[in-house]
Coordinates of C-alpha atoms and ligand atoms in Angstrom, one line a residue:
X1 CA -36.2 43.0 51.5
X2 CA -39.7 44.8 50.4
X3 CA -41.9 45.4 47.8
X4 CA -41.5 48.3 46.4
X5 CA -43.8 50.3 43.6
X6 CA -41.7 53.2 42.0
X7 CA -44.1 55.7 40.1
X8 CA -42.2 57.8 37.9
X9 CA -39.0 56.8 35.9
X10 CA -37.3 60.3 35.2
X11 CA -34.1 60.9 36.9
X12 CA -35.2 60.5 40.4
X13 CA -37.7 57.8 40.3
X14 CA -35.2 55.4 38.2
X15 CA -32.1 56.0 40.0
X16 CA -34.1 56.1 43.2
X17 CA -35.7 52.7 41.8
X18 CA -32.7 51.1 40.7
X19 CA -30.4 51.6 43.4
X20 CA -33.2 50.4 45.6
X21 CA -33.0 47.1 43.9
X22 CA -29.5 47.0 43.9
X23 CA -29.8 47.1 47.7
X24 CA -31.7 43.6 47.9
X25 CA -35.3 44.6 47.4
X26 CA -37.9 44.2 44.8
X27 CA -39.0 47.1 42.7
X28 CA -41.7 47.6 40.3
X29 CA -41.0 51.0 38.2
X30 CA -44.0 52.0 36.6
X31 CA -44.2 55.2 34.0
X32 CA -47.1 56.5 31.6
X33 CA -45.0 56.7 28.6
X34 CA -45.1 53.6 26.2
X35 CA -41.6 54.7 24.7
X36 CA -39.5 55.0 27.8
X37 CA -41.3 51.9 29.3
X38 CA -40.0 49.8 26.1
X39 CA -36.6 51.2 26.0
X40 CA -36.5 50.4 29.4
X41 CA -37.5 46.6 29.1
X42 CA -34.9 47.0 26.4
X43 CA -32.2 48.2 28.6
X44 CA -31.8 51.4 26.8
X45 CA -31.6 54.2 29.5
X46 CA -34.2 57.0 28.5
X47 CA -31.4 59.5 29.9
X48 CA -27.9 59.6 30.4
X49 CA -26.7 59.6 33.7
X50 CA -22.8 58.0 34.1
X51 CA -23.3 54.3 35.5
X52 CA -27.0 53.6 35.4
X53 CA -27.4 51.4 32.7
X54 CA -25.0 48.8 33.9
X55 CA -26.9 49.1 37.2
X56 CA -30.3 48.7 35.4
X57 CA -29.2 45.7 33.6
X58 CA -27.5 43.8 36.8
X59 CA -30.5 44.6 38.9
X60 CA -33.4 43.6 35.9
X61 CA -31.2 40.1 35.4
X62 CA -31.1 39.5 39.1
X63 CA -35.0 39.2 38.8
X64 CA -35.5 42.2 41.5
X65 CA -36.0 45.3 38.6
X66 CA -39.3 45.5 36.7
X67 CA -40.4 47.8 34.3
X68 CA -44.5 48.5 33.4
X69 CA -47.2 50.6 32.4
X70 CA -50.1 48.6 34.3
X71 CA -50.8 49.9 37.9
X72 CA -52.2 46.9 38.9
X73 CA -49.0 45.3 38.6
X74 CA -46.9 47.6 39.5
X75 CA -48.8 47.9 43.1
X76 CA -49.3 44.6 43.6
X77 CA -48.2 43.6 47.3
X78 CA -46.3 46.9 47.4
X79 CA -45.8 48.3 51.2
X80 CA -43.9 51.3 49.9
X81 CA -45.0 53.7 46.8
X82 CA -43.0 56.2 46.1
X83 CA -44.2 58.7 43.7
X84 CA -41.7 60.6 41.6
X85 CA -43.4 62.3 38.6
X86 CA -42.9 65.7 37.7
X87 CA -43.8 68.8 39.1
X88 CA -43.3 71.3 36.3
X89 CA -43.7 75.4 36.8
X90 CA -47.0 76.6 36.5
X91 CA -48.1 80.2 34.8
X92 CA -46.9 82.0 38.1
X93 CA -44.2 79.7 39.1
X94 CA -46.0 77.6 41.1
X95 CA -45.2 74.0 40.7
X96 CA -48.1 72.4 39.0
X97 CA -49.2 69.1 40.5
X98 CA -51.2 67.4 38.1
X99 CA -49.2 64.1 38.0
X100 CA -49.2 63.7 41.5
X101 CA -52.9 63.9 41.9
X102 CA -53.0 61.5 39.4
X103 CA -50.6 58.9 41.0
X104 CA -52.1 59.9 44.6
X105 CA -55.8 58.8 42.8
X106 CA -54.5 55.6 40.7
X107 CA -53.5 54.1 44.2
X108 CA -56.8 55.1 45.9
X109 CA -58.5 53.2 43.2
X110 CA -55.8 49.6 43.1
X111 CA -54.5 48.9 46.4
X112 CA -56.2 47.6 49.3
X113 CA -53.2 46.3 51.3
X114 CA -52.2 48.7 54.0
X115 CA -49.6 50.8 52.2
X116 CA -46.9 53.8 52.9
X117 CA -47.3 56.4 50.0
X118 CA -44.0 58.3 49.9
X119 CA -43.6 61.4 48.5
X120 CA -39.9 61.9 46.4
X121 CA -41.2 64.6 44.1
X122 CA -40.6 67.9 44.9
X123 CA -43.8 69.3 46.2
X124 CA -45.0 72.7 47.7
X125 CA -44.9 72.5 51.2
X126 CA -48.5 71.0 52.2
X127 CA -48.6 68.7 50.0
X128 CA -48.4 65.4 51.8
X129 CA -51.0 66.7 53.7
X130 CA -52.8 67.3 50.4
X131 CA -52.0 63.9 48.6
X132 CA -53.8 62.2 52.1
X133 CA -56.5 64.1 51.3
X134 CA -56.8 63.4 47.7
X135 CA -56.6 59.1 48.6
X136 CA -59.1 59.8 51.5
X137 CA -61.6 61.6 49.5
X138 CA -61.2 58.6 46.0
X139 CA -61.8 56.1 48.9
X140 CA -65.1 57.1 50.5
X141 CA -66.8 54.6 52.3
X142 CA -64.2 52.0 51.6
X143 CA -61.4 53.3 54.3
X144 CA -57.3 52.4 52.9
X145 CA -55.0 51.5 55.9
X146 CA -52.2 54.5 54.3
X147 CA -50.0 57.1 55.6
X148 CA -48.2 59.3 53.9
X149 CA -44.5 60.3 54.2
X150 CA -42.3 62.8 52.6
X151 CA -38.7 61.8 51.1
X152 CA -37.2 64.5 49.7
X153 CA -34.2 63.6 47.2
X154 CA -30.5 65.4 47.3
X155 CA -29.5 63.7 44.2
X156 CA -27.6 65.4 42.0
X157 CA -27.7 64.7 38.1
X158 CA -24.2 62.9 37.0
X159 CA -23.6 62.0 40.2
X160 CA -27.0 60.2 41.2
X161 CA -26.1 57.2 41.8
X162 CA -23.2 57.9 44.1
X163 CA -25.7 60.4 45.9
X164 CA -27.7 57.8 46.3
X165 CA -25.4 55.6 47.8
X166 CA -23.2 57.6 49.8
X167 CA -25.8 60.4 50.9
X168 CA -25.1 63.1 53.4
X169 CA -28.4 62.6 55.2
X170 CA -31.7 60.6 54.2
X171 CA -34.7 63.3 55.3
X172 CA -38.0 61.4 56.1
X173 CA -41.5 63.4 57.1
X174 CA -44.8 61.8 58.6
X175 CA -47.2 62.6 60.9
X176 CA -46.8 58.9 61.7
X177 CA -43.5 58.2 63.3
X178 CA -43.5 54.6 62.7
X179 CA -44.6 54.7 59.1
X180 CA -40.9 57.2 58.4
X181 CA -39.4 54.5 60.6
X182 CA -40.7 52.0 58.1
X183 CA -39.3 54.1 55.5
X184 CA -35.9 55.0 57.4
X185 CA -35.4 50.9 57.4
X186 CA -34.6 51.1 53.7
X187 CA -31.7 53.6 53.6
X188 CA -30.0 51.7 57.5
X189 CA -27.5 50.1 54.9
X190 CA -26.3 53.2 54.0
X191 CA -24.9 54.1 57.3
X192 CA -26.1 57.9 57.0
X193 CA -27.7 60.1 59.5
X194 CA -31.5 59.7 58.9
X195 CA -33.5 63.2 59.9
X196 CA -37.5 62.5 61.0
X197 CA -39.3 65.2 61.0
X198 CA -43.2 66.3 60.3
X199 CA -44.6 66.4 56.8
X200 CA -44.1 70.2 56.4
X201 CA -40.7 70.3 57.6
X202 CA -39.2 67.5 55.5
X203 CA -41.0 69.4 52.5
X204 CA -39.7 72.7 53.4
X205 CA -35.8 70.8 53.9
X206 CA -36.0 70.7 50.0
X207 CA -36.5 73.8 49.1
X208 CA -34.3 75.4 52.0
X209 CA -31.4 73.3 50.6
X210 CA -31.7 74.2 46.8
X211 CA -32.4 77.8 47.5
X212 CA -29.3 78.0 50.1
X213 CA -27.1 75.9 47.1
X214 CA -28.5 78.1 44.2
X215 CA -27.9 81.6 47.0
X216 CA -24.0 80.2 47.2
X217 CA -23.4 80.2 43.5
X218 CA -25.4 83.6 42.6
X219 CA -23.3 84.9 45.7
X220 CA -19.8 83.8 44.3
X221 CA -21.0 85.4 41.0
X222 CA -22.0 88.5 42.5
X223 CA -18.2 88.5 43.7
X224 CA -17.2 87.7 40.5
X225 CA -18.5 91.1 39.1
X226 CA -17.2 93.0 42.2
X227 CA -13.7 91.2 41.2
X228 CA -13.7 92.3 38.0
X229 CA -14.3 95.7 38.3
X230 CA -11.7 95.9 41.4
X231 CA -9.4 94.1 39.7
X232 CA -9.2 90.5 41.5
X233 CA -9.6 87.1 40.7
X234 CA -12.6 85.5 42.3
X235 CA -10.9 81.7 41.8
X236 CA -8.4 82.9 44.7
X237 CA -11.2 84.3 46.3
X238 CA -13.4 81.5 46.6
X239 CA -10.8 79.3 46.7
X240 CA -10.1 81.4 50.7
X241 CA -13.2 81.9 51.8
X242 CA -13.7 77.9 51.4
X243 CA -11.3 77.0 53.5
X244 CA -13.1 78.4 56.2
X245 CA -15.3 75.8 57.1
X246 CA -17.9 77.5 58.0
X247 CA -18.1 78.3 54.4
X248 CA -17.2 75.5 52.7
X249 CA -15.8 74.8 49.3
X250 CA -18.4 73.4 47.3
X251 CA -21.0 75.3 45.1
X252 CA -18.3 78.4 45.4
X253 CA -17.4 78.3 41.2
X254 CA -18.2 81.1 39.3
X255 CA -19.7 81.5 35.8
X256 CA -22.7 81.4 34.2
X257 CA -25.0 80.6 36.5
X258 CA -27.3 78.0 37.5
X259 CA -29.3 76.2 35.2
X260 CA -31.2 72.2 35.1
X261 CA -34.4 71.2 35.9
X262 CA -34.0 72.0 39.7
X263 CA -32.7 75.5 41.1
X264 CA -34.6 77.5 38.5
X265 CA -37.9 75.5 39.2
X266 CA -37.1 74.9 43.4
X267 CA -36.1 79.0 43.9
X268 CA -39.1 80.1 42.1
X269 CA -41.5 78.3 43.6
X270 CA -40.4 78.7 46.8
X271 CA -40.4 82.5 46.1
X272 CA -44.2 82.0 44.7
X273 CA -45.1 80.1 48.6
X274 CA -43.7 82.7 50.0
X275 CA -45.5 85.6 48.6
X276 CA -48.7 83.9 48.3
X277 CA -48.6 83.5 52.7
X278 CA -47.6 87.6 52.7
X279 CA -44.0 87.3 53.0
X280 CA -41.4 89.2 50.6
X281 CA -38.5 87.0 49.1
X282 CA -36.2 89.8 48.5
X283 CA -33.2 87.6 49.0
X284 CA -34.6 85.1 46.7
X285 CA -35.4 87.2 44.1
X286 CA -32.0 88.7 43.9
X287 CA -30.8 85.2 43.7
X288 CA -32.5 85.0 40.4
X289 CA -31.8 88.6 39.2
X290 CA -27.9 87.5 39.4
X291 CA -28.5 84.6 37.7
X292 CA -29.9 85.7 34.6
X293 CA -27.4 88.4 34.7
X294 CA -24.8 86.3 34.0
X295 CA -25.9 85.2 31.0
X296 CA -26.4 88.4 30.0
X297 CA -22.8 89.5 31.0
X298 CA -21.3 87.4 28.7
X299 CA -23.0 89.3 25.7
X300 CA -22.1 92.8 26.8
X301 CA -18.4 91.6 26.9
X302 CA -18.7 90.2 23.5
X303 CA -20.3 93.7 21.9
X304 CA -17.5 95.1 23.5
X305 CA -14.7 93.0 22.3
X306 CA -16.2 92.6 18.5
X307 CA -18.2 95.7 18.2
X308 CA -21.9 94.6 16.8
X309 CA -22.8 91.4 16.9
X310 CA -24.8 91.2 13.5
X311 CA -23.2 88.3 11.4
X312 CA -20.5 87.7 14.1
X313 CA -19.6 83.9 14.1
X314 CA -19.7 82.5 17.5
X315 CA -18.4 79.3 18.9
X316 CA -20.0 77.8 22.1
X317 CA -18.6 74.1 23.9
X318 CA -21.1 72.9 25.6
X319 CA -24.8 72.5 25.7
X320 CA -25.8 70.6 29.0
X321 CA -27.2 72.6 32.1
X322 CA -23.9 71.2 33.4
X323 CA -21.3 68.5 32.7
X324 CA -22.2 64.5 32.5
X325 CA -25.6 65.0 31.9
X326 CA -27.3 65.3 28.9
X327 CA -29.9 67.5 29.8
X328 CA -30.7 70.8 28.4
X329 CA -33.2 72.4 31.0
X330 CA -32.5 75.8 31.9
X331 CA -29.2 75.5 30.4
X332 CA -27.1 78.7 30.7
X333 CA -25.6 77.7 27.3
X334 CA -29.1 77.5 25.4
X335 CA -29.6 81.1 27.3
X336 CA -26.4 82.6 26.0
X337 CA -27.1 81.3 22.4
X338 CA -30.3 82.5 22.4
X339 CA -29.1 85.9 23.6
X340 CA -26.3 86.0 21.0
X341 CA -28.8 84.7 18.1
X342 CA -31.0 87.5 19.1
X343 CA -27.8 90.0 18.1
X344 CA -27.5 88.2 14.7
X345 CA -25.3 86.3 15.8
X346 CA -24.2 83.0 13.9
X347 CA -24.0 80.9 16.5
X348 CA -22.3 77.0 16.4
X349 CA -22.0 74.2 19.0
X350 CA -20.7 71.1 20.2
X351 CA -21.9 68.5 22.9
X352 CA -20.4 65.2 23.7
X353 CA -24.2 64.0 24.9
X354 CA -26.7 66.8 24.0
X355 CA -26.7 66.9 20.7
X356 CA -29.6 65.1 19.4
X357 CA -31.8 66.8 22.0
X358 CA -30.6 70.2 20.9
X359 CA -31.5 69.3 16.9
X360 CA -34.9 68.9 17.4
X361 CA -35.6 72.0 19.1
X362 CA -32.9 75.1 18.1
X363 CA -33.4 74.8 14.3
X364 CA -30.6 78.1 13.6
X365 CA -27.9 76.4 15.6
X366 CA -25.0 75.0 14.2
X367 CA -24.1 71.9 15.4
X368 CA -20.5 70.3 15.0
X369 CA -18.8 67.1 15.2
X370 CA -16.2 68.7 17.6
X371 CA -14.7 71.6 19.3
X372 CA -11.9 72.1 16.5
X373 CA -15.2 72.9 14.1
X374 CA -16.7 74.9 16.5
X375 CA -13.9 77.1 16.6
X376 CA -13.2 76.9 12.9
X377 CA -13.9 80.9 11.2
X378 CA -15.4 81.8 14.7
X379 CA -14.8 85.4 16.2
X380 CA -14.7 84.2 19.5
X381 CA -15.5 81.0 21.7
X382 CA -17.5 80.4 24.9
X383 CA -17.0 78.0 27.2
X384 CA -20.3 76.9 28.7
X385 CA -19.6 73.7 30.0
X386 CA -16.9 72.6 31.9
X387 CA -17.4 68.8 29.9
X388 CA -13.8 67.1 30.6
X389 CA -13.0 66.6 27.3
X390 CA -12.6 70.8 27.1
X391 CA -9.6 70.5 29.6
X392 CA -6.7 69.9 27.4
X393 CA -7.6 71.0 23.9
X394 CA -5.5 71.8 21.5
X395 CA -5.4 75.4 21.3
X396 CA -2.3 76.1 18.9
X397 CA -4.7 74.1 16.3
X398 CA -7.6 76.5 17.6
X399 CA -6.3 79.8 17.3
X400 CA -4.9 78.9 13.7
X401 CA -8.4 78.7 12.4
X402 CA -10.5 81.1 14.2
X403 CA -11.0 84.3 12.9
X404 CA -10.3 86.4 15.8
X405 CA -8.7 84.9 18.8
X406 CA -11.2 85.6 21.1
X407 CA -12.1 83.5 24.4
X408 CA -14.7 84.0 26.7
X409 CA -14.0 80.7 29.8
X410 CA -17.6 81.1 31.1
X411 CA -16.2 78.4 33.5
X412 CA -13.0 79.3 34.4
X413 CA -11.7 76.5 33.3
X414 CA -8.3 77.4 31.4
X415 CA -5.3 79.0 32.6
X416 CA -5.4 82.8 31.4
X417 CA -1.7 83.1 31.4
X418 CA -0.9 80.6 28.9
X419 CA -3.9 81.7 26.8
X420 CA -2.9 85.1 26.7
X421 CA 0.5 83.7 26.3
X422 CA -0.7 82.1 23.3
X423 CA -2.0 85.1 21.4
X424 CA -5.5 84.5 22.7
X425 CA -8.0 87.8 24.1
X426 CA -9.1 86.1 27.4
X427 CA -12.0 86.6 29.3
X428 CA -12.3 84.5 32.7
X429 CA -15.7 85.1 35.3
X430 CA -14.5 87.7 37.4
X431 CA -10.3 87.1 36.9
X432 CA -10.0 90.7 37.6
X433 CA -10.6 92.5 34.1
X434 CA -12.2 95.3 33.4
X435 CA -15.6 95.7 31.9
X436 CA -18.8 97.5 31.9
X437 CA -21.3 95.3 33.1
X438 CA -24.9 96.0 33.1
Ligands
UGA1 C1 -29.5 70.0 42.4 C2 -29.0 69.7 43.9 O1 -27.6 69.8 43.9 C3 -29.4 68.3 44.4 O2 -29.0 68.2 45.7 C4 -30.9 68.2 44.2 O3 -31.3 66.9 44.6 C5 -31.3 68.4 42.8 O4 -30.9 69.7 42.4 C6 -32.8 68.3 42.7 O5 -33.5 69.1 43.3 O6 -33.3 67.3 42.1 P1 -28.7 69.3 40.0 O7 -29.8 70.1 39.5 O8 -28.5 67.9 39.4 O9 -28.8 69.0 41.6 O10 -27.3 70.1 39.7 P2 -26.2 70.8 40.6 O11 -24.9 69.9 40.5 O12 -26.7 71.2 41.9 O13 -25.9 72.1 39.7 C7 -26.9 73.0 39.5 C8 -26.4 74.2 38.6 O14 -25.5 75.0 39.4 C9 -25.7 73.7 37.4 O15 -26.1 74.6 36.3 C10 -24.2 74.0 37.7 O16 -23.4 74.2 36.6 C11 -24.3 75.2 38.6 N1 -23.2 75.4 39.5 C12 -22.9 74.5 40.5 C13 -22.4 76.5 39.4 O17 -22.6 77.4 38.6 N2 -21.4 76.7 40.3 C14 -21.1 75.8 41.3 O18 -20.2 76.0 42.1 C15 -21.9 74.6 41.4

């Protein structure tokens, strides 16, 4: 068991925080903001993220999950800090790292026990070396007995608590072995292979491993245009080069691209690193061309199907950057609508969890109760979200009210035969049909 601060209570810092209570030990999660920090005393999770809540609550009654604003408490006879704040794109892509100083600063000024501060943001490579720096410099002339390690997270939203708990490796980076061995001590439960390495390396390990997922999916949809035009289906496709495992399956599904608060944020700063030391991320940058193309893809199919899209009506399901999550960053959905509105387009949704967040911000959308409205008078509908309530709709009731029975499955999600079958105009992600893409 150890005391354990957790600074930070997005996505990583309160999964990371929970599930490290759930493990035995006790954890103090601190966060800036008033609201989330009362909701949280309140058991009412500031995101959704399948099974959290019922993990919060079981860990908060146990008596080894607190929740607070105050530093001084939160730090109190902590050995281990982990800081996971934000690290939002700058101007140029570079990720901004104002919270972190600020973390790496309120620490220099509480604790005086020794302490490991460990780094779960993602962070340009350097940065450990940088937040040292930072404590060093607040403390002059009264030394702090610290070390700093790097702990870069693989957790994937939807599935973060299961990633948690059932990782594929646990990455720790010091230039004190013994303080990542500290570290490594929390994670031996999980029976995992645990990778030490030097600060830079661990940092690097993060970005390497988005940039190589995000590079797999732009890849598969830079086959999905090649299939289309040649006139094969990229499902089959990918479905034989994964068998080879030297491929491997996962992160091989075509559509419309990769959105969420990682990828688009990880690739381009990691492109911004790399130009700013002289080298050229040509393969990088392609990976991001691709990406937005997709979106864009889906519009040129639609202008050719309907002719203008001034005053079209179209139907999207899904909002989320991806299913069982509700959030919205990057979300190739909110890219195609925004496209689409930008055609005068009339443009209506449905989310089973993003909803709310989606009023506030996209005033001209349309939001409905359920898919059936969505497709009610539309000319054609999107699918943008592979959300497991889309798998078995009704589409006998669907094609009977739209206005044109047009479907573009941005996820290849439904079967094209029975669809066509049906009556419906069916567009798939590279299911070998023709069109003029950009
Ligand atoms: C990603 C990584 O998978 C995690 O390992 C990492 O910890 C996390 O970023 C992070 O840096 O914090 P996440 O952003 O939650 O996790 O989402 P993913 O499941 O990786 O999906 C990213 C995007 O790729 C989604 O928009 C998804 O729809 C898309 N995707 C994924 C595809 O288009 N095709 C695929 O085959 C797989």
């Amino acid at each position: 068991m150890s005391n354990i601060c957790v600074i930070g209570t997005g996505y990583v810092g309160l999964v990371t925080g929970t599930c490290f209570a759930d493990l035995g030990n006790n954890v103090r999660c601190l966060d800036i903001d008033p609201e989330r920090i009362n909701k949280l005393n309140q058991n009412i999770m500031p995101i959704y993220e399948p099974g959290l809540e019922q993990l919060v609550s079981q860990n908060v009654k146990a008596g080894r999950l607190t929740f607070t604003m105050d530093y001084q408490e939160a730090l109190k006879d902590a050995v281990i800090a982990f800081i996971a704040v934000g690290t939002p794109s700058g101007m140029e892509g570079e990720a901004d790292l104002k919270y972190v100083r600020s973390v790496a600063e309120s620490i220099a000024d509480i604790v005086d026990q020794p302490i490991i501060i460990v780094n779960k943001s993602t962070v340009p490579v350097g940065t450990g070396d940088w937040v040292a720096d930072v404590v060093t410099k607040r403390r002059a002339g009264k030394p702090l007995d610290f070390c700093v390690v790097s702990n870069p997270e693989f957790l994937r939203e939807g599935s973060a608590i299961n990633d948690f708990m059932m990782p594929d490796r646990v990455v720790l980076g010091s230039v004190d072995r013994s303080a990542a061995e500290r570290v490594s001590q929390l994670y031996a439960t999980l029976r995992c292979p645990i990778l030490i390495t030097d600060l830079r390396t661990a940092e690097m390990i993060k970005y390497a491993s988005n940039a190589f997922l995000a590079t797999k999916i732009s890849f598969i949809n830079e086959m999905s245009n090649i299939c289309e035009e040649l006139g094969a289906d990229v499902t089959q496709v990918a479905r034989g080069m994964g068998l080879d495992k030297r491929i491997g399956s996962e992160f091989l599904d075509a559509g419309l691209g990769w959105g969420g608060s990682c990828f688009p944020k990880d690739v381009k700063a990691l492109a911004h690193m790399a130009v700013l030391h002289g080298t050229h991320p040509q393969l990088l940058q392609a990976v991001m061309d691709i990406n937005r193309n997709q979106r864009r893809r889906v519009v040129l199919r639609l202008r050719k199907e309907l002719g203008s899209l001034n005053d079209k009506v179209i139907g999207v399901l899904g909002l989320s950057f991806k299913p069982n999550t509700d959030d919205i960053r990057e979300s190739p959905a909110l890219d195609v609508i925004h496209l689409l509105q930008n055609e005068g387009a009339q443009v209506k949704a449905y989310d089973p969890q993003s909803m709310e967040l989606v009023a506030n911000s996209e005033k001209q959308l349309k939001l409905c109760e359920n898919p059936y409205l969505v497709a009610e008078g539309a000319d054609a509908l999107i699918l943008a979200t592979m959300w497991n309530e889309f798998k078995q709709l009704d589409f006998e009731k669907i094609k009977a009210s739209m206005k044109q029975p047009v479907i573009v499955d941005g996820r290849n999600l439904w079967d094209p035969d029975a669809l066509s079958k049906m009556g419906f105009t069916y567009y798939g992600v590279g299911r070998g049909v023709k069109v003029n893409g950009e």
